[in-house]
mmCIF file of C-alpha atoms in Angstrom:
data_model
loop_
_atom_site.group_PDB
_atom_site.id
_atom_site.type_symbol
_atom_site.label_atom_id
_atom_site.label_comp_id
_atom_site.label_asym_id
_atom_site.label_seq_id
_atom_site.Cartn_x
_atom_site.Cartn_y
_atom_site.Cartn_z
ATOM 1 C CA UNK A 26 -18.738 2.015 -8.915
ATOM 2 C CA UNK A 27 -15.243 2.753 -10.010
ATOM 3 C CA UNK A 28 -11.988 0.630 -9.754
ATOM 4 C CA UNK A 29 -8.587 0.974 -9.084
ATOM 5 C CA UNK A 30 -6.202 2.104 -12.181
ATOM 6 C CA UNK A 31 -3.770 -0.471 -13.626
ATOM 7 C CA UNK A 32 -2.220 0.251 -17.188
ATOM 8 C CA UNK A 33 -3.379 -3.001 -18.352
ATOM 9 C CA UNK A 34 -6.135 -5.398 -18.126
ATOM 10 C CA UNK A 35 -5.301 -9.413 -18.940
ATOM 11 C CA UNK A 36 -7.201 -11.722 -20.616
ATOM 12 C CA UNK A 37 -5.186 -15.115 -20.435
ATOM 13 C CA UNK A 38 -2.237 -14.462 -21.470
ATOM 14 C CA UNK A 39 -3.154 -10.957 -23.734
ATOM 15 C CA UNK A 40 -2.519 -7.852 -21.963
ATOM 16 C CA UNK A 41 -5.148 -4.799 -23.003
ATOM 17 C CA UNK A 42 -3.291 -1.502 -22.326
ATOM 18 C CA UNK A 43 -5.504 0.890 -20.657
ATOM 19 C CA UNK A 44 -5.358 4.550 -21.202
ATOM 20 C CA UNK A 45 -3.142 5.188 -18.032
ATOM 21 C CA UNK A 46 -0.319 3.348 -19.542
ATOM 22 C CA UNK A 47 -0.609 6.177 -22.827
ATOM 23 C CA UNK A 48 2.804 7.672 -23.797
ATOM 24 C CA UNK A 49 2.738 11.613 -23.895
ATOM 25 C CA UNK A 50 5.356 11.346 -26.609
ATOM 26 C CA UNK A 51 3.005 9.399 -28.757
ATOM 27 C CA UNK A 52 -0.801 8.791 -28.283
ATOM 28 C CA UNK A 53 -0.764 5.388 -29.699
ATOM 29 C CA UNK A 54 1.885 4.334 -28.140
ATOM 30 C CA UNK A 55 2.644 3.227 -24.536
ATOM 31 C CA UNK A 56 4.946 5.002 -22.202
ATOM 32 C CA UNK A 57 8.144 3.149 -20.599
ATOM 33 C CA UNK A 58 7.102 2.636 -17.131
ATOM 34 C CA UNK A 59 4.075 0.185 -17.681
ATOM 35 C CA UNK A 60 6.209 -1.308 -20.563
ATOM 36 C CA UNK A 61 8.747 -2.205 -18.068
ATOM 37 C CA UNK A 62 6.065 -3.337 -15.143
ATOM 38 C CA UNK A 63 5.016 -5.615 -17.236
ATOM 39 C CA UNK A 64 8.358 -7.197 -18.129
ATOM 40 C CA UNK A 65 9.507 -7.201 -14.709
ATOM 41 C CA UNK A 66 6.008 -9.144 -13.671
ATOM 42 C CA UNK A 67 6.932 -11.995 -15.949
ATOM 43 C CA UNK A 68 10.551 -12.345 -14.585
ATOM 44 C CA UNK A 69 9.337 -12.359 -10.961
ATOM 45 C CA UNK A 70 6.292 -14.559 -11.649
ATOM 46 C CA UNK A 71 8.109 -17.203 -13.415
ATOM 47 C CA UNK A 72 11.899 -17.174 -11.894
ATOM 48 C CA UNK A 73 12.318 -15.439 -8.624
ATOM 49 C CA UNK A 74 12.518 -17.466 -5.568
ATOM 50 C CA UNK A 75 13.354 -16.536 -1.881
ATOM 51 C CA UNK A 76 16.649 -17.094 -2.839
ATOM 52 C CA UNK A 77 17.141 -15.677 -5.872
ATOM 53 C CA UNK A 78 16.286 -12.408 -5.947
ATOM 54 C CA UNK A 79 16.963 -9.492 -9.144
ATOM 55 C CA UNK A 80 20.276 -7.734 -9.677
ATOM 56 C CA UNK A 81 20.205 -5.937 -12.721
ATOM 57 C CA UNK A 82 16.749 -6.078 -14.726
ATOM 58 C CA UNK A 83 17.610 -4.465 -18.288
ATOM 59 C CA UNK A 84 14.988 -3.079 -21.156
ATOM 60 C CA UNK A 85 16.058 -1.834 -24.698
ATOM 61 C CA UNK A 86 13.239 0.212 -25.902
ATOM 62 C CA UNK A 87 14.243 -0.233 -29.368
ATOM 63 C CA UNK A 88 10.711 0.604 -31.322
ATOM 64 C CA UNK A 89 7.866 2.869 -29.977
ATOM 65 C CA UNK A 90 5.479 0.022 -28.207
ATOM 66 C CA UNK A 91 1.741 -0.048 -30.412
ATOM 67 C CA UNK A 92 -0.467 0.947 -27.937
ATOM 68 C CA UNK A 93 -2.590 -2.280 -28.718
ATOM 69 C CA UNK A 94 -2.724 -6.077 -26.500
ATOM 70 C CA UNK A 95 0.429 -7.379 -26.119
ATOM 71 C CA UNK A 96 1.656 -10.869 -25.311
ATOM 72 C CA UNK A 97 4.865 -11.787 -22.801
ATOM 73 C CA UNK A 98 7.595 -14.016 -23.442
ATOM 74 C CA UNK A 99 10.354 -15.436 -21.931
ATOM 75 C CA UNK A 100 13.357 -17.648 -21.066
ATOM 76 C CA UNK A 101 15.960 -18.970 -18.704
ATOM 77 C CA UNK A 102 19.332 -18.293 -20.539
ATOM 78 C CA UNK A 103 21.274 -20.040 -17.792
ATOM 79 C CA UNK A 104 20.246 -21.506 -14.526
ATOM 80 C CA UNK A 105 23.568 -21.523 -12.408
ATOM 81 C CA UNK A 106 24.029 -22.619 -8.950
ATOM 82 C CA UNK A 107 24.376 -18.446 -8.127
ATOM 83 C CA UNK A 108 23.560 -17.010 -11.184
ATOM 84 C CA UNK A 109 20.068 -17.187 -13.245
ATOM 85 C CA UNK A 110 20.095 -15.048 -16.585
ATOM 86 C CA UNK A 111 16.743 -14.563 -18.583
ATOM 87 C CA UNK A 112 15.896 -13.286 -21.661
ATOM 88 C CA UNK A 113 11.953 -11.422 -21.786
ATOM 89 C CA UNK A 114 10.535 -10.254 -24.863
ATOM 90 C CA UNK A 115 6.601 -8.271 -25.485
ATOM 91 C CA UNK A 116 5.215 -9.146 -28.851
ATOM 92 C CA UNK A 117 2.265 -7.058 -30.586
ATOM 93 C CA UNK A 118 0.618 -10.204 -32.946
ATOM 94 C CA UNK A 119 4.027 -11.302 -34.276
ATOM 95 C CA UNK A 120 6.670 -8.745 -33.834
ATOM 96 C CA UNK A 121 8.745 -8.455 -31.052
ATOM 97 C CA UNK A 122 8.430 -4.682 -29.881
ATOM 98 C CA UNK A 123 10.557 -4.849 -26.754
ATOM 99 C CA UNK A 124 13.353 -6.768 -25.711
ATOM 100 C CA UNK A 125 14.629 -7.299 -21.997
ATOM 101 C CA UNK A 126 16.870 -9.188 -19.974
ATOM 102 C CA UNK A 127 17.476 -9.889 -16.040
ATOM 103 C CA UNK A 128 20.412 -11.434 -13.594
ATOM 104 C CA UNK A 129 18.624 -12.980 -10.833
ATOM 105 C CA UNK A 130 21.719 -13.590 -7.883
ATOM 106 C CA UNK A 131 21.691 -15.796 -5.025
ATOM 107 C CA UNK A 132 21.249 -14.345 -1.477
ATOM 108 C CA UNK A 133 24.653 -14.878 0.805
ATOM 109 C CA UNK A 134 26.471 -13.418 3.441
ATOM 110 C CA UNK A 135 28.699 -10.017 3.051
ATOM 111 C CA UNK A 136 32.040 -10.306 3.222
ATOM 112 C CA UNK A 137 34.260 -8.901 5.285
ATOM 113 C CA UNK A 138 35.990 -5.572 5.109
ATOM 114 C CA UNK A 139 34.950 -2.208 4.538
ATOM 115 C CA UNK A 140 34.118 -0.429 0.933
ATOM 116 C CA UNK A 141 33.488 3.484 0.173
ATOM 117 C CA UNK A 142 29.910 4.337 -0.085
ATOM 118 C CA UNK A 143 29.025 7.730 -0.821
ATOM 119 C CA UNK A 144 27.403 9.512 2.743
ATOM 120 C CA UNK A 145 24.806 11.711 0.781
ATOM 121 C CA UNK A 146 21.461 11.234 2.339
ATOM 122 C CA UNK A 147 18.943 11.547 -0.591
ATOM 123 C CA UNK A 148 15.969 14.408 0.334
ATOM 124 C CA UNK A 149 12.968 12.124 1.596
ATOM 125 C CA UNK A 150 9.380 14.710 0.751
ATOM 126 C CA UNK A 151 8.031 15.536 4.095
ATOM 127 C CA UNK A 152 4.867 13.370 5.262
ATOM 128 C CA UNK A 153 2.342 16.080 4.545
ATOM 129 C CA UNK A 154 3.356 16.708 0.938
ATOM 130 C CA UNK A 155 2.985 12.865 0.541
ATOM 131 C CA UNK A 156 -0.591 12.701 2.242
ATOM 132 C CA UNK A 157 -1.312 15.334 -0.121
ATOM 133 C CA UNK A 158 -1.168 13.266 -2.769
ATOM 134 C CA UNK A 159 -3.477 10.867 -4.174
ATOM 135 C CA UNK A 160 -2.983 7.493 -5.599
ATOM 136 C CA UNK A 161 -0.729 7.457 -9.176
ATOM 137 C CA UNK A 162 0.458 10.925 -8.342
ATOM 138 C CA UNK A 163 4.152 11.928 -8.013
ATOM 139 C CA UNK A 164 5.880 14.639 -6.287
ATOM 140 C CA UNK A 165 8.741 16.619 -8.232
ATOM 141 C CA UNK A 166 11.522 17.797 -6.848
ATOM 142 C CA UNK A 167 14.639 19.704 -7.498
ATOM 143 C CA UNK A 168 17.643 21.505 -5.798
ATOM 144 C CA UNK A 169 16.485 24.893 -7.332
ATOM 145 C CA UNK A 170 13.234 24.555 -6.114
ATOM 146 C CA UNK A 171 12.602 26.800 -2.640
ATOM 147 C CA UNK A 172 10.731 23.538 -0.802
ATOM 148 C CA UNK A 173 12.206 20.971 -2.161
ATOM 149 C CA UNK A 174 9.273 19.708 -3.601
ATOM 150 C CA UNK A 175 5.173 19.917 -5.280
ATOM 151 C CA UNK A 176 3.219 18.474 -7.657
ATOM 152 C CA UNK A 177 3.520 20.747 -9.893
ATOM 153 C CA UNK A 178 6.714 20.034 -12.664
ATOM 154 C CA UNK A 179 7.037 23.524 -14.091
ATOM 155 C CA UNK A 180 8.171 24.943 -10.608
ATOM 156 C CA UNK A 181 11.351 22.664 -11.397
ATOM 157 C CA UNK A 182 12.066 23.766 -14.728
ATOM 158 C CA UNK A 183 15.874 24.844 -14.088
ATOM 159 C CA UNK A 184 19.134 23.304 -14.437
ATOM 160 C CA UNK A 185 19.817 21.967 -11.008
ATOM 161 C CA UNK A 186 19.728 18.185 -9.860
ATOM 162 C CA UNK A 187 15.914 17.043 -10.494
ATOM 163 C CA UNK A 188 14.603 14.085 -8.329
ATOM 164 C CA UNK A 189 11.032 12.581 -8.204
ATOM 165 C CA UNK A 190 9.143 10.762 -5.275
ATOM 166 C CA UNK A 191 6.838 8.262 -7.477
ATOM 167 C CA UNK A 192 3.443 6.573 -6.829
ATOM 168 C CA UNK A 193 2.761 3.956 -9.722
ATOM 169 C CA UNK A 194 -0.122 1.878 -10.127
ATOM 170 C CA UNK A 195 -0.458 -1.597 -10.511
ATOM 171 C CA UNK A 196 0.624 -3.392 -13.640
ATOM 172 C CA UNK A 197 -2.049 -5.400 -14.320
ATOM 173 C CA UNK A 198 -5.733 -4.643 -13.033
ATOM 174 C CA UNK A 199 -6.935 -6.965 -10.385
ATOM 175 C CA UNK A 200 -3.395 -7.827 -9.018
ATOM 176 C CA UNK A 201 -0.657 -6.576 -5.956
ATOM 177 C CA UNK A 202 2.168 -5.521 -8.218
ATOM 178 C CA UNK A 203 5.290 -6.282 -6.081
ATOM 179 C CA UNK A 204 7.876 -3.843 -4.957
ATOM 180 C CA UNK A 205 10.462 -5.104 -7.863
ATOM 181 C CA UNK A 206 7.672 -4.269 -10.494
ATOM 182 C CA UNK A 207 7.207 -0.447 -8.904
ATOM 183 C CA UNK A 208 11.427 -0.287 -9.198
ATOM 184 C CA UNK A 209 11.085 -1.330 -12.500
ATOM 185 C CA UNK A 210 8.437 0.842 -13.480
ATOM 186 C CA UNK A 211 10.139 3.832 -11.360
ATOM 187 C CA UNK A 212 13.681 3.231 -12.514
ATOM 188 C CA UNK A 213 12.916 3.273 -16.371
ATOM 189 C CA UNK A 214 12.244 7.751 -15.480
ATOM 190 C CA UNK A 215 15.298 7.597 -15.293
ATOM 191 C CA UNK A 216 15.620 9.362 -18.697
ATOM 192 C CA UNK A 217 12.994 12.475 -17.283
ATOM 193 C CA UNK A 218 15.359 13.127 -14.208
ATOM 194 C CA UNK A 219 18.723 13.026 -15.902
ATOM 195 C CA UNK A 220 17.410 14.753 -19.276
ATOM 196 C CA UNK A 221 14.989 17.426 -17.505
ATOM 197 C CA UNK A 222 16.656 20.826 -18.309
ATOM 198 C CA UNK A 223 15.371 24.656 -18.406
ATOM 199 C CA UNK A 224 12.996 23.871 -21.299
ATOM 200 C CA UNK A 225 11.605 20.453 -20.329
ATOM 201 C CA UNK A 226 12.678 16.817 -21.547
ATOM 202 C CA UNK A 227 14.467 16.989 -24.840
ATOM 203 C CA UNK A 228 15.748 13.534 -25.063
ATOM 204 C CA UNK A 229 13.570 10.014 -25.414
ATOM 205 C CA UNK A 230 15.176 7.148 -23.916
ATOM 206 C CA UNK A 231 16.226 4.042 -26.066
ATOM 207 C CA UNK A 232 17.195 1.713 -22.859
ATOM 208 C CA UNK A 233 17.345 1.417 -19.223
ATOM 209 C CA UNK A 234 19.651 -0.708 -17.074
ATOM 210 C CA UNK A 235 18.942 -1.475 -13.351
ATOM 211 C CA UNK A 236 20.865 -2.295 -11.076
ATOM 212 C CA UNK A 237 20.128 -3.640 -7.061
ATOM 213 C CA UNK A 238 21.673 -4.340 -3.928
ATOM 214 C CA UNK A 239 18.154 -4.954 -2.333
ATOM 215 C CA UNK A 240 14.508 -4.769 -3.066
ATOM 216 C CA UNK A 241 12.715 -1.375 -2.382
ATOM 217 C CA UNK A 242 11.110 -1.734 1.237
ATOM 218 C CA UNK A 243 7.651 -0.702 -0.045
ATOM 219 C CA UNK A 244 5.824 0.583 -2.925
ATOM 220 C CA UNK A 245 6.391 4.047 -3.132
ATOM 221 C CA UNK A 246 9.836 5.154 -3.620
ATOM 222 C CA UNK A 247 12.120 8.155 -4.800
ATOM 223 C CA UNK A 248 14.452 8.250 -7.941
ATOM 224 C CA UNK A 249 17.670 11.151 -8.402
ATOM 225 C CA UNK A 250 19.516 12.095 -11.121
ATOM 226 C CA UNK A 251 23.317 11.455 -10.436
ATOM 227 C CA UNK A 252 24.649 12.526 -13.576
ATOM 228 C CA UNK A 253 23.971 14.074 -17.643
ATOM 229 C CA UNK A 254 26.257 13.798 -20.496
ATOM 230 C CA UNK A 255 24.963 14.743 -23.948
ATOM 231 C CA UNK A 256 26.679 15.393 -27.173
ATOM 232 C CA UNK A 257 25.425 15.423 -31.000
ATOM 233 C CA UNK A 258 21.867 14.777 -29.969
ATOM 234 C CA UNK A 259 22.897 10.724 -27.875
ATOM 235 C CA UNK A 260 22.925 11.668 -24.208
ATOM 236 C CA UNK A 261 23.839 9.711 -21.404
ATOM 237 C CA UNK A 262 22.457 9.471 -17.984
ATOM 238 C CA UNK A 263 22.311 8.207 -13.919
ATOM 239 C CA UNK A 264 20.364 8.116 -11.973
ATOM 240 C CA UNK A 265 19.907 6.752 -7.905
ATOM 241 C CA UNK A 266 16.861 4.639 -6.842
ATOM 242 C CA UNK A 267 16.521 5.013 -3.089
ATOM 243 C CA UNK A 268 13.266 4.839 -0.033
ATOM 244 C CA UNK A 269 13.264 5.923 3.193
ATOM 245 C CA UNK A 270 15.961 3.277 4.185
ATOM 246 C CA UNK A 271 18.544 4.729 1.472
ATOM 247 C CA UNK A 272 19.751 3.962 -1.480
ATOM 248 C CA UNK A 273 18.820 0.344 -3.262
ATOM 249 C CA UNK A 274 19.148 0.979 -7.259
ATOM 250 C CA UNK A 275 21.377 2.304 -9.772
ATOM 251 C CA UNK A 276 19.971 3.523 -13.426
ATOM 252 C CA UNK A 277 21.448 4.289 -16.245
ATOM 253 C CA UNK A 278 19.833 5.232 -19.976
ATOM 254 C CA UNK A 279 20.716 6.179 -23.340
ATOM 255 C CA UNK A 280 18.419 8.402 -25.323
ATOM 256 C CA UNK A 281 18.315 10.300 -28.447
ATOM 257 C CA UNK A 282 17.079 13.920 -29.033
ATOM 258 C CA UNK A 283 13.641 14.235 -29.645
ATOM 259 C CA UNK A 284 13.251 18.351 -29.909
ATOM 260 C CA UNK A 285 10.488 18.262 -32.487
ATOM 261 C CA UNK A 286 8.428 16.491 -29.809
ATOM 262 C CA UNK A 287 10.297 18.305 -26.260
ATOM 263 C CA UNK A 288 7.659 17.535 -22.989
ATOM 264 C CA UNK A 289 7.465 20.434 -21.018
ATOM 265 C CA UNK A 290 6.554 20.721 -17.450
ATOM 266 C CA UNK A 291 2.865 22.379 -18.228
ATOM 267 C CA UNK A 292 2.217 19.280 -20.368
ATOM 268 C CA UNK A 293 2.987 17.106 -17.411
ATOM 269 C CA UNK A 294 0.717 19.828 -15.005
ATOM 270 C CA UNK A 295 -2.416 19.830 -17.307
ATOM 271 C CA UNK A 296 -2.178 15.609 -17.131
ATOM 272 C CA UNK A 297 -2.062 15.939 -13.166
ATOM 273 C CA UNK A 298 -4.216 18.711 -13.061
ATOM 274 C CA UNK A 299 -7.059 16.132 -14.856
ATOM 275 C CA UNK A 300 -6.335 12.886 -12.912
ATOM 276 C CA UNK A 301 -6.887 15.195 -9.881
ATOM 277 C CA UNK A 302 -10.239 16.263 -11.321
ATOM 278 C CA UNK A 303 -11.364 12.735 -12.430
ATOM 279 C CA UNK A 304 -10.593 11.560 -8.916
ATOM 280 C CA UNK A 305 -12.374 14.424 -7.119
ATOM 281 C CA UNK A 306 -15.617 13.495 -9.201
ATOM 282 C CA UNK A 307 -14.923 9.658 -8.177
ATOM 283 C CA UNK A 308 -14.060 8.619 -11.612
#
């Protein structure tokens, strides 16, 4: 019998990381995306209401996470009549190893007038491509690439615009994660689209800032870079959160240079390359 991944499991209130939420920068140490889910889980869970809904959910990866169980905490800040601020922290035993926070606004009418919005319609991957692809898989895209998009990340190892159409699995095994937790999750790669160059992903990411106009309309969604500034080894980066009914998210990151430990795309194809296996045998 096999089950459905999730990068954790939860006992109570201990999370067990499981192997899918592994960081390929570190193998004892988690990656950002399930880091984030898991944040974003206890913000919703606890604080979100059918009127309040997330604005800008914030994570400063400020320590590599210890790949080991991990405990959630967290608090309202300030509970407004249209503004809710909370502060979320994950401990390992007792040191905090990630700090987050989140504006939660209250739903109202728009007002009048008209505002500039840019008209670029971000590159949807055609249906087939995403049939193609099984569950937790991702499609990679990039303006230099001759389709538009594949599986495969080394076919988009240039210097043009990099995007990526993202399939995450659940936070927590046994549970729906909701479309704010895949946002979360997909928003914090925002460091691999802005900081993906000729020679693969030279820069680790030390934060990411999110910031919504609406929830994502499902679960799978698409993230593009929007911009790259880098100087003395800090960079700086953008990036546009968007499904098939447009764009919903803005990200932005700070990272450092890591070149001692750069990801290239065949890294990234020999991980797909076994998840496809594992699945094909049914494990």
């Amino acid at each position: 019998m096999t089950t459905s991944p999730a990068y954790f499991t939860r006992t109570g209130a201990v999370f067990e990381p499981t192997r899918f939420s592994l960081s390929l920068w570190g193998p004892k140490t988690l990656s950002g995306p399930p880091v984030c889910g898991l944040m974003a889980r206890e913000v919703e869970a606890r604080y979100c209401t059918e009127e309040f809904v997330p604005a800008r959910f914030t994570v400063d990866l400020h320590r590599a996470v210890p790949a080991v169980p991990v405990t959630v905490e967290s608090e309202l800040v300030r509970d407004g009549k249209r503004v809710r601020a909370i502060a979320v922290s994950l401990r390992s035993d007792d040191a905090v190893v990630a700090r987050g926070s989140a504006l939660l606004l209250k739903r109202s009418a728009q007002p009048p007038g008209a505002v500039w919005r840019p008209d670029r319609e971000r590159p949807l991957p055609p249906p087939d491509a995403r049939a193609a692809i099984e569950e937790g898989l991702h499609l990679f895209g990039s303006d230099g690439h001759a389709d538009g998009w594949s599986i495969r990340m080394t076919e988009h190892q240039n210097d043009t615009r990099k995007r990526k159409w993202v399939r995450n699995i659940p936070v927590v095994a046994g549970e729906e994660s909701s479309p704010f937790c895949y946002a979360a999750m997909t928003g914090e790669q925002t460091s691999l689209v802005t900081n993906w160059g000729t020679d693969g992903i030279g820069f680790i990411n030390t934060d990411v800032s999110i910031t919504f106009s609406r929830m994502p309309i499902g679960v799978e969604m698409g993230i593009e870079a929007e911009g790259h500034l880098s100087d003395d080894g800090i960079a700086a980066g953008a990036a546009v959160l968007y499904d098939a009914d447009g764009a919903f998210g803005m990200c932005t990151t700070t990272a450092l240079a890591n070149e001692s430990h750069q990801i290239r795309g065949a890294v990234i194809d020999k991980l797909t390359d076994r998840v496809m296996a594992e699945l094909a045998s049914g494990h």
